[in-house]
């Protein structure tokens, strides 16, 4: 413990002896660590956003049930599933793909999605309002328009209160919603028009319930899959093959995995810079060994073993590298802050950098270790001389 | 380890260095005994091998040939770590250039003497050693704020930290004015009187005059030996 304390003091003296030169030699480590921090923090920010979005839309807790036969879902399926306590919600989903939609001023191709009245999952409304419960119940012909289709249908941007025709059926726009809702996990993400299912199912025969969205109690997705298939098979295992369950959390995790992969790839490059930077650390330790040869001789005379001397310079390398890494962490964090505001500005979404404290600690520890490794060669030079020879040096 | 065994015994110990492929003899084979409690002075012109002799006695390097016995035991068999531990426990060094760490104050420099020996509660011992050497008011002073004589006293305190039986000094007064040199000599004599065996390399005739025995080196050989103090 005293030895460590002594080594730390010696290293600090060394750093201070020529601070500008030390900082210059450390710049490689600082830049490498900053790059690493930048990449990790941006990657972490994206990851967090994906997960936050998933948490907001609840897609981590979702299963989708598709029929594996042309006949589609059975009439009693939804009712049967609603009786399962593990499911919080069973919402029918229906869609028409690439339908031609008209307004007085224009036309557009859009995906038409049915919205069930009891759905807890609502689109993010940009203008106007959502469809009211009584409008569902009274089968009113009102609809929500996706903002991506707004300009094609209403060049003046004024959609609220105006009429859309889908398959010759008129619908009044009450709200405009942002892409990404009603379910970012949905393949109908880019859906152009949302119609209340009770009315739409009557007026558009093609808009049948094609899938069921199942919201599961938190953390019980796997168990729920089994329960659902069990309930649907009604004691006949062959019936299980008539349904297909998709775990939508899986897709979210896939996005996270992709983000992670990119983050790690970038980190690898940053690590390479850091590695090159360690040569600077080696340089400082090398100079320190050369400058302190007499001191090494003195310490050997006082009874220091080769290992004690080695350890002293390994600590010095480690501390230097750790210091550089700490500076890099601070710098990288600041850079990530600016980079994220810029990226957020470009993407029109808020992005905040996030660096897990454990990851920062790991980087700090790793850099310290790496510095020690790069101090190995200079340290070996420090014990190459006999104590007498070291004392003889000027 | 017989009672009669001298503290140090060189048996035909020689030291050669390899420089650019040539062998340079720093010390021709020397046989020498140093008794416990003795005050031995080593004199001779520069380059005559005095420091080399001292390095061999202090286990700072191994003889190229011959042996060093400490209390009758051959230490050439010891490995590097064992030699380090021997230096830490039993041998104190004092150098002409003081060899203090400039960034540390007097107390910390003395504490360095206990860093590798694992001495318990070294702070109290360091402070009391410095105080007994008349530096009680200089504990927190950096070497740059001390006179040459004070620096050498700090170095002596450091050498004494582990209570070594053997004290080796290489021209301890070489960088000091006569008054400061005399003070250091007085300290060394007092230490010798207290039982430390003392080997001092010196150019200073006044130091040699106080020794029990003086050996004179020339050209890497032991040239002359004189016993008995010239002055009482
Ligand atoms: N490590 C070494 N490498 C080469 N030559 C050395 C080495 N150590 C000592 N010498 C040579 O050995 C001789 C004796 O040196 P030294 O013992 O220091 O003499 P002194 O202390 O009497 O001045 C000198 O000529 C010196 O140059
Ligand atoms: Mg000499």
XYZ file of C-alpha atoms in Angstrom, chain A residues 2-3 5-7 9-10 13 294-295 297-309 312 386-389 391-392, chain B residues 17 51-52 55 60-61 80-81 84-85 87-88 91 93 95 97 99 101 103-104 108 112-113 115-116 119 122-123 158 162:
60
model
C 2.872 2.350 0.923
C 4.571 1.301 -2.279
C 1.291 5.618 -2.504
C 4.960 6.214 -3.206
C 4.562 5.290 -6.883
C 3.588 10.475 -5.748
C 6.524 9.775 -8.006
C 6.027 14.640 -9.638
C 20.163 7.526 -10.163
C 16.956 7.461 -8.144
C 19.918 3.064 -8.059
C 19.198 4.747 -4.742
C 15.971 2.823 -4.280
C 17.744 -0.417 -5.102
C 20.402 0.449 -2.523
C 17.628 1.065 0.004
C 16.402 -2.452 -0.627
C 13.937 -2.154 -3.510
C 13.559 -5.391 -5.408
C 13.404 -5.371 -9.197
C 9.696 -5.975 -8.819
C 9.314 -2.836 -6.691
C 10.980 -0.726 -9.364
C 6.654 1.859 -9.733
C 22.691 -3.303 -11.567
C 22.132 -0.982 -8.584
C 25.768 0.099 -8.767
C 25.510 0.959 -12.460
C 23.909 4.875 -9.089
C 26.818 5.694 -11.388
C 33.044 -4.419 -17.088
C 33.591 2.851 -5.362
C 33.639 -0.517 -7.048
C 29.599 -1.613 -4.285
C 25.116 -3.395 -5.107
C 26.772 -5.654 -7.636
C 18.560 -10.657 -6.525
C 15.563 -10.379 -4.196
C 17.717 -6.552 -1.922
C 16.301 -7.701 1.359
C 20.496 -4.325 1.756
C 17.178 -3.213 3.181
C 23.258 -2.121 5.039
C 24.462 3.792 2.234
C 26.748 9.038 -1.028
C 25.860 13.596 -3.828
C 20.904 11.353 -3.451
C 14.575 13.173 -3.878
C 10.386 16.809 -4.509
C 10.176 15.392 -0.984
C 9.754 11.887 3.513
C 12.133 6.258 1.877
C 14.668 4.266 3.883
C 9.791 1.837 2.238
C 11.310 -1.486 1.247
C 9.501 -1.217 9.204
C 8.479 4.530 10.489
C 7.290 8.144 10.929
C 17.762 7.615 5.859
C 16.477 0.113 9.470
